mmCIF file of C-alpha atoms in Angstrom:
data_model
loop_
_atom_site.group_PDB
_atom_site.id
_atom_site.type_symbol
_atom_site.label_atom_id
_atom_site.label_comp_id
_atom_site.label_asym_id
_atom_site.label_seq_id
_atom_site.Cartn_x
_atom_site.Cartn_y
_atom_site.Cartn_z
ATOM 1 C CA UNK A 22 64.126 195.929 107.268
ATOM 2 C CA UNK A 23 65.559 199.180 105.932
ATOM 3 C CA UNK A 24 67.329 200.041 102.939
ATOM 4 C CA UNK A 25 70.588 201.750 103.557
ATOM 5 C CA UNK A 26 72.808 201.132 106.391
ATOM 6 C CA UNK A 27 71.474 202.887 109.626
ATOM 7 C CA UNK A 28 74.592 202.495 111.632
ATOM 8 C CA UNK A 29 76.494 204.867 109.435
ATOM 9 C CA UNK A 30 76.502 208.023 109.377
ATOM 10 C CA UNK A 31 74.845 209.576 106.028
ATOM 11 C CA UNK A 32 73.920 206.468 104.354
ATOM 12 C CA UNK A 33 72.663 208.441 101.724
ATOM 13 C CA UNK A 34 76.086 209.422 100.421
ATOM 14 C CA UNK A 35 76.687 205.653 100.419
ATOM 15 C CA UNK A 36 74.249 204.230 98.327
ATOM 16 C CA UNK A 37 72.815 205.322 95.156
ATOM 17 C CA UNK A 38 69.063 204.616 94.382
ATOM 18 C CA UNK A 39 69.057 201.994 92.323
ATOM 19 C CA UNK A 40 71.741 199.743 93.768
ATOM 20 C CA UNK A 41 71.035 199.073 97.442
ATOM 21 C CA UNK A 42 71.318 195.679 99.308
ATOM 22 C CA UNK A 43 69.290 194.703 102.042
ATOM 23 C CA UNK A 44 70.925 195.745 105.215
ATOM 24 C CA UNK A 45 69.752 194.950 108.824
ATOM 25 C CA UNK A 46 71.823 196.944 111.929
ATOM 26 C CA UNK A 47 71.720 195.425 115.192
ATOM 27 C CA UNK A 48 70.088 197.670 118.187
ATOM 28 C CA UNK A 49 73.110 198.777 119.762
ATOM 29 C CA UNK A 50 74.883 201.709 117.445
ATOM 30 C CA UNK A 51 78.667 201.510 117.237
ATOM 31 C CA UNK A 52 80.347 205.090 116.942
ATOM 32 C CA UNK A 53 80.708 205.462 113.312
ATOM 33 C CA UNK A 54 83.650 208.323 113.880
ATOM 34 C CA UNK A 55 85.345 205.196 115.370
ATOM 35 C CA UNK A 56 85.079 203.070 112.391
ATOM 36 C CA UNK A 57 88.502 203.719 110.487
ATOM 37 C CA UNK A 58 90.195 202.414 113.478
ATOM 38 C CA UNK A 59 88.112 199.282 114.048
ATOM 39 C CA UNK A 60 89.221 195.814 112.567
ATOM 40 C CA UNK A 61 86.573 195.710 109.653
ATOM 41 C CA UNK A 62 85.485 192.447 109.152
ATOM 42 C CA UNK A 63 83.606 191.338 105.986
ATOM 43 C CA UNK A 64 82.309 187.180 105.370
ATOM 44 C CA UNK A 65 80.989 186.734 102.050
ATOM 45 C CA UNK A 66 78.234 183.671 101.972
ATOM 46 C CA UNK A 67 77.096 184.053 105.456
ATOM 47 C CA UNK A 68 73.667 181.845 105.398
ATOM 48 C CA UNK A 69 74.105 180.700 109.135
ATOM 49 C CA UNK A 70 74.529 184.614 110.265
ATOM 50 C CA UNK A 71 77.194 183.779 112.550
ATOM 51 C CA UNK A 72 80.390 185.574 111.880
ATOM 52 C CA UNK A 73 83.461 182.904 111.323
ATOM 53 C CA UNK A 74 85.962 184.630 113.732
ATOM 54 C CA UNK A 75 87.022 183.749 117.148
ATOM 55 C CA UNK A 76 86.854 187.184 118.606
ATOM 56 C CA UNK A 77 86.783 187.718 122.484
ATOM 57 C CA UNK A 78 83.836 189.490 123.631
ATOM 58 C CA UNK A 79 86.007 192.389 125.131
ATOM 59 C CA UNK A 80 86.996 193.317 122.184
ATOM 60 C CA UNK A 81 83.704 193.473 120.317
ATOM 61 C CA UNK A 82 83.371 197.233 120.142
ATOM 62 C CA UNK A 83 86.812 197.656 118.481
ATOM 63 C CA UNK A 84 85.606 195.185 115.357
ATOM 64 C CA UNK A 85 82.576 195.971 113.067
ATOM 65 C CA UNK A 86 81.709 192.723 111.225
ATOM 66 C CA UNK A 87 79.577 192.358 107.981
ATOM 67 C CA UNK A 88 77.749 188.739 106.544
ATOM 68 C CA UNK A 89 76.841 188.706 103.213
ATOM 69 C CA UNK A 90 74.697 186.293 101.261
ATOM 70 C CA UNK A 91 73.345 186.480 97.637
ATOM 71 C CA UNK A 92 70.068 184.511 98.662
ATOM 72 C CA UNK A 93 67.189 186.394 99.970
ATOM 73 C CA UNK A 94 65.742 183.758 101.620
ATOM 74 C CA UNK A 95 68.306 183.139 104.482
ATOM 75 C CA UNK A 96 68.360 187.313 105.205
ATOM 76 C CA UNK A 97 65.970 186.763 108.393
ATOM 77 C CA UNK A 98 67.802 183.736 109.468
ATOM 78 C CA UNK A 99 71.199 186.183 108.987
ATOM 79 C CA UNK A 100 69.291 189.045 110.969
ATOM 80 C CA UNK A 101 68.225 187.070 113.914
ATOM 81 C CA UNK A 102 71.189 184.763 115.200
ATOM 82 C CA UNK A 103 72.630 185.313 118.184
ATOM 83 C CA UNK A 104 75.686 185.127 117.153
ATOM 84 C CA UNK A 105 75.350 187.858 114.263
ATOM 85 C CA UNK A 106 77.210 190.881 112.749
ATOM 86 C CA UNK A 107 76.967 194.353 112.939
ATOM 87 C CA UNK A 108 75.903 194.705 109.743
ATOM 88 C CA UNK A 109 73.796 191.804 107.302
ATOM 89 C CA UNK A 110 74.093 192.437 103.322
ATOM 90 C CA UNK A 111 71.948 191.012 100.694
ATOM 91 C CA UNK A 112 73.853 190.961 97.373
ATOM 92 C CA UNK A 113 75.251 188.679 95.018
ATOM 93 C CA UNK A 114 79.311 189.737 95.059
ATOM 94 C CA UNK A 115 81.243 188.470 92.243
ATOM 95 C CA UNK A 116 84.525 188.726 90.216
ATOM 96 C CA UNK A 117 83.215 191.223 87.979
ATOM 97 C CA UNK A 118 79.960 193.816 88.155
ATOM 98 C CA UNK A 119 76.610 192.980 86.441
ATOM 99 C CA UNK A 120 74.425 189.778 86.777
ATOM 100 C CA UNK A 121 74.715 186.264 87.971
ATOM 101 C CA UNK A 122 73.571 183.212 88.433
ATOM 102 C CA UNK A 123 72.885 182.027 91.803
ATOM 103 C CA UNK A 124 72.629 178.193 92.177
ATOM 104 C CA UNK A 125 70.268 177.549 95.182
ATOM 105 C CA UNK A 126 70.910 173.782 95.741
ATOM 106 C CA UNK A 127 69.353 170.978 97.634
ATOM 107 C CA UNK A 128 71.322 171.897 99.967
ATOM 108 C CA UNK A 129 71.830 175.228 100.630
ATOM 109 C CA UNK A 130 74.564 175.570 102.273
ATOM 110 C CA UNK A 131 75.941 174.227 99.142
ATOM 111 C CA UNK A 132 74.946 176.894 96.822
ATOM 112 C CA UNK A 133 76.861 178.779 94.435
ATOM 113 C CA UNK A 134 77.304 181.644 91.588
ATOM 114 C CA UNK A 135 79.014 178.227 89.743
ATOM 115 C CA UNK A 136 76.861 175.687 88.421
ATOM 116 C CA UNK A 137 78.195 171.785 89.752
ATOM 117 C CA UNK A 138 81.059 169.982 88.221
ATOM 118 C CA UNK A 139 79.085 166.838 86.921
ATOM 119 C CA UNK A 140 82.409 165.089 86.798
ATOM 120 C CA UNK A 141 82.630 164.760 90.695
ATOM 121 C CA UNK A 142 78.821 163.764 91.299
ATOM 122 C CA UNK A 143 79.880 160.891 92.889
ATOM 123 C CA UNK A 144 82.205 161.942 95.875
ATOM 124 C CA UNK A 145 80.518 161.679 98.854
ATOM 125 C CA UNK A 146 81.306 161.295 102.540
ATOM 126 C CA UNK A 147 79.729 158.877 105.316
ATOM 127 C CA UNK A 148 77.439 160.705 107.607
ATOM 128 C CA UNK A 149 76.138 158.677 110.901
ATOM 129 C CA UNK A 150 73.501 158.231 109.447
ATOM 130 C CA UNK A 151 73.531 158.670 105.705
ATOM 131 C CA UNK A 152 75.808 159.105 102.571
ATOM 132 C CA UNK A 153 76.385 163.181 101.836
ATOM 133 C CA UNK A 154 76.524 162.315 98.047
ATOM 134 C CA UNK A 155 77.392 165.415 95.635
ATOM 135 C CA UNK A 156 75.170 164.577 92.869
ATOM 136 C CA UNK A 157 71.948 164.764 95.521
ATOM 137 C CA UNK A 158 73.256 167.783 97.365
ATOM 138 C CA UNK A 159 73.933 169.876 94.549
ATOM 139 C CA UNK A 160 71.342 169.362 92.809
ATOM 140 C CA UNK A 161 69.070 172.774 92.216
ATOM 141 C CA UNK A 162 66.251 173.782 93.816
ATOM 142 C CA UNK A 163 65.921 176.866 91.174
ATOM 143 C CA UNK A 164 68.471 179.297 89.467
ATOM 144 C CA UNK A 165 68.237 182.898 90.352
ATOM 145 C CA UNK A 166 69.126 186.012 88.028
ATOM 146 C CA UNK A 167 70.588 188.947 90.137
ATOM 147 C CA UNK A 168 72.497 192.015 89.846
ATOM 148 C CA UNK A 169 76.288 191.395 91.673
ATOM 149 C CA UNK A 170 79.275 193.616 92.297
ATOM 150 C CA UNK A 171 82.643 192.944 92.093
ATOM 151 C CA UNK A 172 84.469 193.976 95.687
ATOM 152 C CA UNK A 173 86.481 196.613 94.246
ATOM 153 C CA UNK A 174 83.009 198.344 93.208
ATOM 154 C CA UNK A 175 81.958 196.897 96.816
ATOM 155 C CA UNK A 176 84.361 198.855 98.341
ATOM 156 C CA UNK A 177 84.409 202.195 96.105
ATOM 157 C CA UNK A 178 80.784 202.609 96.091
ATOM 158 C CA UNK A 179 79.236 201.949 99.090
ATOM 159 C CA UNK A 180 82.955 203.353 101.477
ATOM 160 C CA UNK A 181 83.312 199.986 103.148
ATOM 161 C CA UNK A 182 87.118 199.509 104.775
ATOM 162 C CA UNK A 183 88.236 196.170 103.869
ATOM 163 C CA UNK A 184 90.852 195.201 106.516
ATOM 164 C CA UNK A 185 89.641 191.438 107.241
ATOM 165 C CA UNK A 186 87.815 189.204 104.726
ATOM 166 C CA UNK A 187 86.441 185.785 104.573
ATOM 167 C CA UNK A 188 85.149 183.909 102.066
ATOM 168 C CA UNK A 189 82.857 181.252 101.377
ATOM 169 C CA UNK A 190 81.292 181.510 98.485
ATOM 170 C CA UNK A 191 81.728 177.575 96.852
ATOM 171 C CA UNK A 192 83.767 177.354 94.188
ATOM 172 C CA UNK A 193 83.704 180.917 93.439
ATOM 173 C CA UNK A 194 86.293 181.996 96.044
ATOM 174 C CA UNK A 195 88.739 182.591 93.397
ATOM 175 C CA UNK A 196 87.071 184.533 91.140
ATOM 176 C CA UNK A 197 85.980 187.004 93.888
ATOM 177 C CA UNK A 198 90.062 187.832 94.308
ATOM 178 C CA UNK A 199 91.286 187.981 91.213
ATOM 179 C CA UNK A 200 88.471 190.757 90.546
ATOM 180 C CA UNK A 201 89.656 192.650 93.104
ATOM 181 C CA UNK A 202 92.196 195.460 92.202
ATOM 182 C CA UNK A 203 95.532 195.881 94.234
ATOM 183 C CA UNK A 204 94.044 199.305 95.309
ATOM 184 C CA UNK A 205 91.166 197.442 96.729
ATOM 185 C CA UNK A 206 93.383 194.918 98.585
ATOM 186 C CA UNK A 207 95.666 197.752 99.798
ATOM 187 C CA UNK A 208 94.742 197.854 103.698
ATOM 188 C CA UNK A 209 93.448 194.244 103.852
ATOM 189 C CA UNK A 210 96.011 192.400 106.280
ATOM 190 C CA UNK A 211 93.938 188.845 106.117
ATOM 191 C CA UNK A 212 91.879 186.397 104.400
ATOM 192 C CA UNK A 213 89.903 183.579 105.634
ATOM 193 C CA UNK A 214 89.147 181.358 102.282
ATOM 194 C CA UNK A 215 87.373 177.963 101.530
ATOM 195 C CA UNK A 216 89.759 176.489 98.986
ATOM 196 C CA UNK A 217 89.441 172.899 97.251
ATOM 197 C CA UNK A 218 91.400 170.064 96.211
ATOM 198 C CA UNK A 219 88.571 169.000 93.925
ATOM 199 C CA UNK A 220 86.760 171.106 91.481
ATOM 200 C CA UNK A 221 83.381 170.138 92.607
ATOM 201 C CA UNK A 222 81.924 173.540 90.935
ATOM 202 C CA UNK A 223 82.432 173.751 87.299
ATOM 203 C CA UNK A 224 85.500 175.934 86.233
ATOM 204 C CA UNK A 225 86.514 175.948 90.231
ATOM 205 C CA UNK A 226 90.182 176.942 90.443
ATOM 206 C CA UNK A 227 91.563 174.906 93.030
ATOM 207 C CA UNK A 228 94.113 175.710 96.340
ATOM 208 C CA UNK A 229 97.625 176.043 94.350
ATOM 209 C CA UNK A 230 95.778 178.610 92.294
ATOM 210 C CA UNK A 231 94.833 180.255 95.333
ATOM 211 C CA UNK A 232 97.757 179.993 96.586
ATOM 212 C CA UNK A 233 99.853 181.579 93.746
ATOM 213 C CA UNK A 234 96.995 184.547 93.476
ATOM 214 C CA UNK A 235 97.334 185.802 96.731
ATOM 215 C CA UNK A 236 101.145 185.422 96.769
ATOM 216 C CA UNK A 237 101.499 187.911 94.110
ATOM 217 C CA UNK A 238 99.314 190.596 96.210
ATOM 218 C CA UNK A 239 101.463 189.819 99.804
ATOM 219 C CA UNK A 240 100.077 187.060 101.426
ATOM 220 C CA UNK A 241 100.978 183.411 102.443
ATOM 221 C CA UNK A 242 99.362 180.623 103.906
ATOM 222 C CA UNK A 243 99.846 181.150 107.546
ATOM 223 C CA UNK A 244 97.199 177.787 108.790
ATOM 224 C CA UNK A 245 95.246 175.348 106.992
ATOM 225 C CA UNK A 246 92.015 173.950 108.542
ATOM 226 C CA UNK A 247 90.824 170.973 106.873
ATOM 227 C CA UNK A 248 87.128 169.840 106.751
ATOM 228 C CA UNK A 249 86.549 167.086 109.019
ATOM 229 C CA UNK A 250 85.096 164.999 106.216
ATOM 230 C CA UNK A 251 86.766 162.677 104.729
ATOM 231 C CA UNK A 252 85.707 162.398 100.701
ATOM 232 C CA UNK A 253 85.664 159.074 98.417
ATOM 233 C CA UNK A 254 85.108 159.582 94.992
ATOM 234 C CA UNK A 255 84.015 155.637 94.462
ATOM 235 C CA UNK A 256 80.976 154.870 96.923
ATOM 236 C CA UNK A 257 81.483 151.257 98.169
ATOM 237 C CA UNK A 258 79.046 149.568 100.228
ATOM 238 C CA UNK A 259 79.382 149.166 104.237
ATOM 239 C CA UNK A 260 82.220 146.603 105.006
ATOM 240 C CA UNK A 261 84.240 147.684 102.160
ATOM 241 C CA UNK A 262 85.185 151.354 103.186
ATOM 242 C CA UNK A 263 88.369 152.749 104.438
ATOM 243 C CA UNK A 264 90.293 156.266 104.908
ATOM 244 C CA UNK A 265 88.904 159.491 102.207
ATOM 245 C CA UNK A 266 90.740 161.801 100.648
ATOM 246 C CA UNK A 267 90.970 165.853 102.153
ATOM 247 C CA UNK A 268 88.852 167.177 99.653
ATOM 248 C CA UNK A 269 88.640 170.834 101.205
ATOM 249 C CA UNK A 270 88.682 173.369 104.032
ATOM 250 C CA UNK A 271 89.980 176.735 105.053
ATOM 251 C CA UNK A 272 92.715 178.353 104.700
ATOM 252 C CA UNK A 273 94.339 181.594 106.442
ATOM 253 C CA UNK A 274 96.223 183.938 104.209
ATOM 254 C CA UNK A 275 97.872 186.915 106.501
ATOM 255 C CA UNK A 276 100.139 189.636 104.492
ATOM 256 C CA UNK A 277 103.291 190.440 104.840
ATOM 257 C CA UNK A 278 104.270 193.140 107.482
ATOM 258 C CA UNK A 279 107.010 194.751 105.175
ATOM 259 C CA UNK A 280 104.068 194.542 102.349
ATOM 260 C CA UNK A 281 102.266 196.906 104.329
ATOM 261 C CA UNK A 282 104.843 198.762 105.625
ATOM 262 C CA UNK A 283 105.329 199.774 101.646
ATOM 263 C CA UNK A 284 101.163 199.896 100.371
ATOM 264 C CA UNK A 285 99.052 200.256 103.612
ATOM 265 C CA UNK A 286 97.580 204.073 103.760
ATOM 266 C CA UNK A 287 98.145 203.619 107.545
ATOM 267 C CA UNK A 288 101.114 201.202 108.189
ATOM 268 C CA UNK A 289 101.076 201.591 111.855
ATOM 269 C CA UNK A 290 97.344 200.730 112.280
ATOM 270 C CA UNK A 291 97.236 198.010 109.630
ATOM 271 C CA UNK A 292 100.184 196.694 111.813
ATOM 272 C CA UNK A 293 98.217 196.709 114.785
ATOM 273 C CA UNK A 294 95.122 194.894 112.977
ATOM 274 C CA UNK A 295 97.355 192.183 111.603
ATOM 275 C CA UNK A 296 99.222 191.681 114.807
ATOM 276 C CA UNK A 297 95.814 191.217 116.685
ATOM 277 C CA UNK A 298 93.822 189.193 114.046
ATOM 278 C CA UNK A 299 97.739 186.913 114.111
ATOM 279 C CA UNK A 300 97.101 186.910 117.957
ATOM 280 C CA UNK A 301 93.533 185.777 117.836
ATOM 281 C CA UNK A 302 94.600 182.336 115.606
ATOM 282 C CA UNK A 303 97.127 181.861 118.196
ATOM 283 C CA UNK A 304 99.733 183.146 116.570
ATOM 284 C CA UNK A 305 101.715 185.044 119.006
ATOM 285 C CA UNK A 306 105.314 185.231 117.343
ATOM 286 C CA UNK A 307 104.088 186.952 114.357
ATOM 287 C CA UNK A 308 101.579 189.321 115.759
ATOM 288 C CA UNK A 309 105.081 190.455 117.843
ATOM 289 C CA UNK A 310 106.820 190.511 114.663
ATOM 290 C CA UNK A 311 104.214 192.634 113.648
ATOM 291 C CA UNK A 312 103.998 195.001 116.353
ATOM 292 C CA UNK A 313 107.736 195.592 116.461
ATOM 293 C CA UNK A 314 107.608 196.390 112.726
ATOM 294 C CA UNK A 315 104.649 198.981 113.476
ATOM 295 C CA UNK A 316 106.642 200.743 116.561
ATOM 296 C CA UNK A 317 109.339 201.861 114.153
ATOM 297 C CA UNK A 318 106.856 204.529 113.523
ATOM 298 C CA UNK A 319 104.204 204.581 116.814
ATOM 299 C CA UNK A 320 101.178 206.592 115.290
ATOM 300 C CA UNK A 321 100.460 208.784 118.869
ATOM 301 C CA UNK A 322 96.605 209.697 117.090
ATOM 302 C CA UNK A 323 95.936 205.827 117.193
ATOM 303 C CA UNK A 324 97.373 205.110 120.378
ATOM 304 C CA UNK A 325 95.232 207.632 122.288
ATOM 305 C CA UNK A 326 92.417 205.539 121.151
ATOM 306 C CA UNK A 327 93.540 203.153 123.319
ATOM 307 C CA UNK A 328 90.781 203.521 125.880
ATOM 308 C CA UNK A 329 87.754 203.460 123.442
ATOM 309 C CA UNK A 330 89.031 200.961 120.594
ATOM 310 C CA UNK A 331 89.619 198.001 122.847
ATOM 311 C CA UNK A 332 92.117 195.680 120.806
ATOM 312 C CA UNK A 333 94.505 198.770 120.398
ATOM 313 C CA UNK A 334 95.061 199.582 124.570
ATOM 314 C CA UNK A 335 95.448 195.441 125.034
ATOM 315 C CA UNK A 336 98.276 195.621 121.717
ATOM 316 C CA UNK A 337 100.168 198.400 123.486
ATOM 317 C CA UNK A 338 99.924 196.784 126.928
ATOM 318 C CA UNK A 339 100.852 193.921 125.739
ATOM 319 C CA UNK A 340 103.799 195.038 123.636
ATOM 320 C CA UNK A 341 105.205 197.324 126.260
ATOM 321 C CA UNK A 342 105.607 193.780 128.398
ATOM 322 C CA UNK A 343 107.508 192.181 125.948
ATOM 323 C CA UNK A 344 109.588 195.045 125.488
ATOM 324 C CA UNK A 345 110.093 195.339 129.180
ATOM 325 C CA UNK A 346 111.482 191.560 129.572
ATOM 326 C CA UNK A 347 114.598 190.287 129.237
ATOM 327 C CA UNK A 348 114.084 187.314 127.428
ATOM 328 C CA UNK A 349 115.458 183.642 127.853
ATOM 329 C CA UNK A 350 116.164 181.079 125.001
ATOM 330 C CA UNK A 351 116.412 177.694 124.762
ATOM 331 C CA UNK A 352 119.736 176.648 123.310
ATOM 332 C CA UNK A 353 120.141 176.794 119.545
#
């Protein structure tokens, strides 16, 4: 356990004395003069430790991934999975700086800065072996005060690049965006966000607000991933139960490339991070839409860090394929 962040360089500069999260580095030291150009990741409510992004190993050393989670008691869980990120922070991060409540629930993975909607106590889905019933899962455990920051402080105060985030937070996915300034959002080509049809957390703003939010700062919803529950809202006993209702899930929200092309300090390299993070959800056509945008203006400082900043060699391979082929269409 140290305080500060070891893996950059001068943490002191970073973090002032009074406000310093918890922050565990794994063993092997990234280059920090590197770090502008990797993808920075950041997944707010990270209790498992695991970071929520299908990244190919080969391409590990050109991301640098942060998990974040307001409970101090899942911080040595965080440190020690396997599948962990660069960096583990424990703070509370809200829609606006000062303190908070944090809701530790029966279930923890259910806890939140927003206290349970007692109007939806009884939705519940059918486990193999049991009923997941709201009113027993979030019920809580104990209520803990804490200090939080909003991300724009996040990201002004302690120099963190914000180019991918993901949130799961419960309810209070929302608030964490709407707190964020456009300057703050500036370089951030995509969001990975829990989003609800149901406001199971009291005051929860639900996925059309979401929807409409992010659409004003140059995103849209590029995939939806559903929960695999299925939710009922009247519990019925066995023999009397049919299809549930899509309660929740995650959605993808990737920006616009001429968004970036206008705001992004960097357009060229925020290019390249969207068209790779597009690439890595399977979206090929866009992350080509994307590239093509960025090679209006090639950056030739970025590309020469094609051979130590892995994702950015395999983008200009790639690209200079496409541009190489002549291509063949189906008939329109």
């Amino acid at each position: 356990l140290v305080w500060g962040i070891p893996m950059l360089a001068d943490s002191a500069s970073l973090y002032d004395p009074v406000d310093r999260p918890r922050v565990f580095g794994i063993p092997e030291m990234k280059n920090p003069d590197l770090r502008p150009y990797r993808i920075n990741m950041h997944h707010i409510g990270g209790r498992g430790g695991a970071f929520p992004f299908p990244l190919n190993p080969r391409f590990a050393d050109g991301v640098e991934t942060y998990i974040y989670d307001a409970d101090e008691d899942c911080l040595e869980q965080m440190k020690t999975n396997d599948g962990g990120a660069d960096h583990v922070v424990g703070m509370a991060v809200a829609g606006t700086d000062g303190s908070a409540r944090l809701h530790v629930n029966y279930d923890p993975y259910t806890s939140s800065l927003r206290a349970a909607n007692p109007g939806c106590q009884d939705f519940f889905y059918e486990e193999e072996t049991c009923d997941y019933v709201l009113e027993d899962v979030l019920k809580p455990a104990k209520i803990v005060e804490m200090p939080a920051l909003s991300l724009s402080s996040l990201v002004r105060r302690k120099g963190f690049q914000l180019d991918y985030l993901s949130l799961d937070v419960q309810g209070a996915e929302y608030d964490l965006l709407a707190g964020a300034s456009e300057e703050t959002l500036n370089d951030t080509v995509a969001i990975m966000c829990e989003f609800s049809f149901f406001q199971f957390y009291e005051g929860q703003k639900l996925f059309e607000d979401l929807v409409a939010l992010l659409r004003g700062k140059g995103f849209f919803v590029a995939q939806l991933f559903p929960h695999r529950h299925e939710w009922s809202s009247f519990r019925t006993g066995i023999g009397w139960r049919g299809t549930g209702f899509l309660a929740h899930g995650d959605a993808l929200f990737l920006r616009r490339d001429r968004h970036i092309v206008e705001r992004a300090g960097n357009p060229f390299l925020a290019l390249a991070k969207l068209a790779f993070i597009s690439l890595s959800r399977g979206n090929l056509a866009y992350a080509l839409q994307c590239l093509t945008e960025a090679y209006r203006r090639p950056d030739a400082g970025v590309l020469a860090l094609a051979a130590d900043v892995p994702y950015i060699g395999f983008l200009d391979a790639m690209y200079s394929l496409y541009r190489q082929e002549t291509h063949i269409f189906p008939a329109r």
